[in-house]
Short mmCIF file of C-alpha atoms in Angstrom, two decimals:
data_model
loop_
_atom_site.label_atom_id
_atom_site.label_comp_id
_atom_site.label_asym_id
_atom_site.label_seq_id
_atom_site.Cartn_x
_atom_site.Cartn_y
_atom_site.Cartn_z
CA UNK F 272 89.85 150.46 103.66
CA UNK F 273 88.40 148.80 100.57
CA UNK F 274 90.79 147.44 98.12
CA UNK F 275 90.24 147.30 94.30
CA UNK F 276 86.93 145.78 93.37
CA UNK F 277 85.85 144.47 90.09
CA UNK F 278 82.38 143.43 88.68
CA UNK F 279 81.24 141.05 87.46
CA UNK F 280 83.16 138.11 88.82
CA UNK F 281 82.22 135.97 85.93
CA UNK F 282 80.79 136.55 82.62
CA UNK F 283 79.73 134.39 79.69
CA UNK F 284 79.26 135.96 76.30
CA UNK F 285 78.79 134.84 72.72
CA UNK F 286 80.97 135.75 69.77
CA UNK F 287 80.24 139.03 68.39
CA UNK F 288 78.73 140.48 71.55
CA UNK F 289 79.97 143.41 73.45
CA UNK F 290 81.07 143.34 77.20
CA UNK F 291 81.65 146.08 79.81
CA UNK F 292 83.81 145.39 82.85
CA UNK F 293 83.89 147.63 85.97
CA UNK F 294 86.62 148.54 88.36
CA UNK F 295 86.67 150.67 91.40
CA UNK F 296 90.23 151.45 92.47
CA UNK F 297 91.53 151.48 96.03
CA UNK F 298 90.70 154.49 98.28
CA UNK F 299 93.11 157.34 97.44
CA UNK F 300 94.39 155.94 94.05
CA UNK F 301 93.97 157.97 90.93
CA UNK F 302 95.28 155.59 88.20
CA UNK F 303 93.86 152.60 86.86
CA UNK F 304 95.46 149.97 84.54
CA UNK F 305 93.77 147.05 82.81
CA UNK F 306 95.36 143.72 81.96
CA UNK F 307 94.25 140.66 80.34
CA UNK F 308 95.64 137.33 81.59
CA UNK F 309 95.23 134.12 79.58
CA UNK F 310 95.50 130.84 81.30
CA UNK F 311 99.15 130.10 82.32
CA UNK F 312 100.35 133.34 81.01
CA UNK F 313 101.30 136.63 82.83
CA UNK F 314 99.02 139.51 82.68
CA UNK F 315 99.16 141.70 79.36
CA UNK F 316 98.85 145.34 79.66
CA UNK F 317 95.78 146.71 77.79
CA UNK F 318 95.78 150.35 78.77
CA UNK F 319 96.11 152.83 81.69
CA UNK F 320 93.75 155.69 82.58
CA UNK F 321 94.75 158.92 84.58
CA UNK F 322 92.83 162.00 84.80
CA UNK F 323 89.94 160.50 82.86
CA UNK F 324 92.38 160.02 79.85
CA UNK F 325 93.99 157.08 78.33
CA UNK F 326 97.56 157.65 79.08
CA UNK F 327 99.28 154.55 77.67
CA UNK F 328 98.06 151.65 75.54
CA UNK F 329 99.45 148.21 75.01
CA UNK F 330 99.30 146.09 71.93
CA UNK F 331 95.56 145.65 71.77
CA UNK F 332 93.01 146.42 68.91
CA UNK F 333 90.58 149.29 68.99
CA UNK F 334 87.92 146.70 70.03
CA UNK F 335 89.14 147.37 73.43
CA UNK F 336 88.36 150.62 74.83
CA UNK F 337 87.92 152.21 78.18
CA UNK F 338 86.78 154.99 80.25
CA UNK F 339 87.77 156.58 83.59
CA UNK F 340 85.05 158.57 85.63
CA UNK F 341 85.76 161.65 87.99
CA UNK F 342 85.50 159.30 90.94
CA UNK F 343 88.51 157.36 89.43
CA UNK F 344 86.60 154.25 88.71
CA UNK F 345 86.86 152.70 85.31
CA UNK F 346 85.28 150.65 82.63
CA UNK F 347 86.76 148.31 80.06
CA UNK F 348 84.68 147.80 76.96
CA UNK F 349 85.38 145.09 74.51
CA UNK F 350 83.37 145.05 71.13
CA UNK F 351 82.86 142.11 68.64
CA UNK F 352 84.08 139.39 71.11
CA UNK F 353 86.31 136.76 69.67
CA UNK F 354 86.85 133.29 71.21
CA UNK F 355 90.44 134.58 71.92
CA UNK F 356 89.27 137.17 74.30
CA UNK F 357 88.39 134.55 76.81
CA UNK F 358 90.65 135.41 79.75
CA UNK F 359 90.92 136.84 83.26
CA UNK F 360 90.63 140.66 83.11
CA UNK F 361 92.54 142.34 85.80
CA UNK F 362 92.23 145.98 87.04
CA UNK F 363 95.04 147.53 88.98
CA UNK F 364 95.08 150.77 90.72
CA UNK F 365 97.93 152.99 91.77
CA UNK F 366 98.96 156.57 92.79
CA UNK F 367 100.84 158.29 90.05
CA UNK F 368 102.22 160.90 92.37
CA UNK F 369 104.48 158.33 94.11
CA UNK F 370 106.29 157.49 90.72
CA UNK F 371 107.26 153.93 89.86
CA UNK F 372 104.23 152.64 91.60
CA UNK F 373 102.97 149.65 93.46
CA UNK F 374 100.17 148.36 91.63
CA UNK F 375 97.02 146.91 93.64
CA UNK F 376 95.17 144.35 91.74
CA UNK F 377 91.51 143.39 91.99
CA UNK F 378 90.35 139.81 92.01
CA UNK F 379 89.51 139.95 88.15
CA UNK F 380 86.59 139.26 85.87
CA UNK F 381 86.63 135.83 84.22
CA UNK F 382 85.30 136.14 80.77
CA UNK F 383 84.34 133.38 78.63
CA UNK F 384 83.31 133.73 75.02
CA UNK F 385 81.64 130.96 73.28
CA UNK S 232 112.04 141.43 70.29
CA UNK S 233 111.57 142.16 74.07
CA UNK S 234 111.28 138.99 76.19
CA UNK S 235 111.02 138.20 79.67
CA UNK S 236 111.77 134.79 80.85
CA UNK S 237 110.87 132.95 84.08
CA UNK S 238 111.30 129.32 84.60
CA UNK S 239 107.92 127.84 83.41
CA UNK S 240 108.64 124.52 85.27
CA UNK S 241 107.40 124.44 88.89
CA UNK S 242 110.00 124.70 91.64
CA UNK S 243 109.43 122.22 94.52
CA UNK S 244 111.41 122.78 97.66
CA UNK S 245 111.40 121.66 101.21
CA UNK S 246 110.15 123.81 104.04
CA UNK S 247 112.65 125.81 105.66
CA UNK S 248 114.88 126.06 102.60
CA UNK S 249 115.55 129.16 100.61
CA UNK S 250 113.69 129.27 97.23
CA UNK S 251 115.34 131.15 94.38
CA UNK S 252 113.40 132.34 91.33
CA UNK S 253 114.89 133.74 88.23
CA UNK S 254 113.63 136.52 85.77
CA UNK S 255 115.79 137.08 82.71
CA UNK S 256 115.09 139.61 80.13
CA UNK S 257 116.42 140.35 76.58
CA UNK S 258 116.26 143.42 74.38
CA UNK S 259 114.94 145.57 77.26
CA UNK S 260 116.36 148.18 79.54
CA UNK S 261 114.08 148.36 82.58
CA UNK S 262 114.27 151.15 84.97
CA UNK S 263 111.98 149.35 87.42
CA UNK S 264 111.46 145.76 88.20
CA UNK S 265 108.68 144.29 90.36
CA UNK S 266 107.85 141.04 91.90
CA UNK S 267 104.29 139.92 92.40
CA UNK S 268 102.69 136.85 94.02
CA UNK S 269 99.51 135.32 92.51
CA UNK S 270 97.37 132.64 93.97
CA UNK S 271 95.01 130.52 91.79
CA UNK S 272 91.98 132.67 90.55
CA UNK S 273 93.35 135.82 92.28
CA UNK S 274 94.88 138.91 91.21
CA UNK S 275 98.59 139.37 91.66
CA UNK S 276 99.73 141.01 94.88
CA UNK S 277 102.69 143.31 94.99
CA UNK S 278 105.78 142.10 96.92
CA UNK S 279 108.84 144.29 96.07
CA UNK S 280 110.12 146.92 93.72
CA UNK S 281 113.67 147.55 92.73
CA UNK S 282 115.17 150.26 90.49
CA UNK S 283 117.88 149.85 88.05
CA UNK S 284 120.43 151.67 90.40
CA UNK S 285 119.80 149.34 93.18
CA UNK S 286 121.46 145.99 93.49
CA UNK S 287 119.48 144.45 96.31
CA UNK S 288 116.24 144.96 98.14
CA UNK S 289 114.89 143.27 101.13
CA UNK S 290 111.64 142.84 102.97
CA UNK S 291 111.28 140.39 105.90
CA UNK S 292 111.97 136.94 104.36
CA UNK S 293 112.23 138.33 100.75
CA UNK S 294 115.21 139.54 98.90
CA UNK S 295 115.47 140.74 95.25
CA UNK S 296 118.64 141.33 93.25
CA UNK S 297 118.83 143.19 90.01
CA UNK S 298 121.80 142.71 87.81
CA UNK S 299 121.47 145.05 84.74
CA UNK S 300 124.65 143.64 83.23
CA UNK S 301 123.60 140.03 83.23
CA UNK S 302 119.96 141.17 82.55
CA UNK S 303 118.55 139.27 85.42
CA UNK S 304 116.65 139.48 88.73
CA UNK S 305 116.83 136.86 91.38
CA UNK S 306 113.97 136.69 94.05
CA UNK S 307 114.69 134.77 97.24
CA UNK S 308 112.32 133.49 99.94
CA UNK S 309 114.34 132.48 103.03
CA UNK S 310 112.91 129.99 105.57
CA UNK S 311 110.17 129.06 103.06
CA UNK S 312 106.80 127.87 104.26
CA UNK S 313 104.04 125.83 102.78
CA UNK S 314 102.01 129.22 102.77
CA UNK S 315 104.53 130.51 100.32
CA UNK S 316 103.37 128.22 97.70
CA UNK S 317 102.04 130.35 94.78
CA UNK S 318 102.82 131.78 91.35
CA UNK S 319 105.51 134.40 91.33
CA UNK S 320 105.52 136.98 88.53
CA UNK S 321 108.23 139.52 87.66
CA UNK S 322 107.26 142.70 85.69
CA UNK S 323 109.55 145.31 84.11
CA UNK S 324 109.02 148.93 83.06
CA UNK S 325 111.26 151.35 81.35
CA UNK S 326 111.80 154.98 82.48
CA UNK S 327 109.09 157.42 81.19
CA UNK S 328 106.52 154.64 80.72
CA UNK S 329 103.59 153.50 82.82
CA UNK S 330 103.33 150.05 81.08
CA UNK S 331 104.68 147.07 82.94
CA UNK S 332 105.49 143.88 81.04
CA UNK S 333 104.97 140.73 83.07
CA UNK S 334 106.77 137.39 82.76
CA UNK S 335 104.74 134.15 82.66
CA UNK S 336 105.47 133.36 86.12
CA UNK S 337 107.00 130.55 88.12
CA UNK S 338 105.07 128.22 90.27
CA UNK S 339 106.57 127.56 93.62
CA UNK S 340 105.58 124.60 95.87
CA UNK S 341 106.85 124.42 99.37
CA UNK S 342 106.68 120.97 100.78
CA UNK S 343 106.04 120.42 104.38
#
C-alpha cells in the first residue's frame, strides 16, 4: 500500500518564477491538505481539497493556488515566488468520512527560492 | 491572538525514563488535538488524536492528556528509547473546521 508521495523532492527556483508541486494521496483517501513548513517551525496550513474543491484555506495570499483531480491527486501552484517562500511543502491525505481525521503526510518538497 | 506553545528548548532524558512534553494554547477552543512525530527531513507521522471530551488516550508506550480548563495537553512516552528521539508536534482543530494549527514542536533526545 503506497503512502503519500510528493514530487519533486527538491526544487530551486528564482524570485518571480512560478512552481508546481504534486501530491498523490494514500490509497483510499479522498482529501488532500497542503502545508508550508519553514525551518524550525511547525507546518502551516495552506488549504485543503475535497471533491475537487478548495474546502478551507489558511492565511496565505492568492499567489498560492491548488487543484485536485478526479483521482484525488493534487497540485500546489505558487506564482511570483518570493525568497520567503523557501520552505518544506508538505502534502497530507486523509479520509473525510472518518471525521476528525488522521493525516498521513508525504516526505515533502524542499523549495529553495534564490 | 491564537497561540500554541511547545517548549522550544530540546528535552534530553535518559533511556528508560518517561518523557513528558507539553502543549499549551491560548485564545483557542480546540475540539480535537493531535500529536505527531517528525524526523529530520521527513514529513510528520500521526501518533494520537484526543477529543475535547476525553481526558486521556493511550497507545502502547504513549499517553496523551487533554485538560481544556488548563488549556494544556501533555504527551508522555514511557520507557523511552534512543529511537524515540525526534521532534514532536501538537496540532489543534476546532469543531466544524478542517484546519489544523500546529505548534513549533519540541525536540526530544533520549540518551543511551
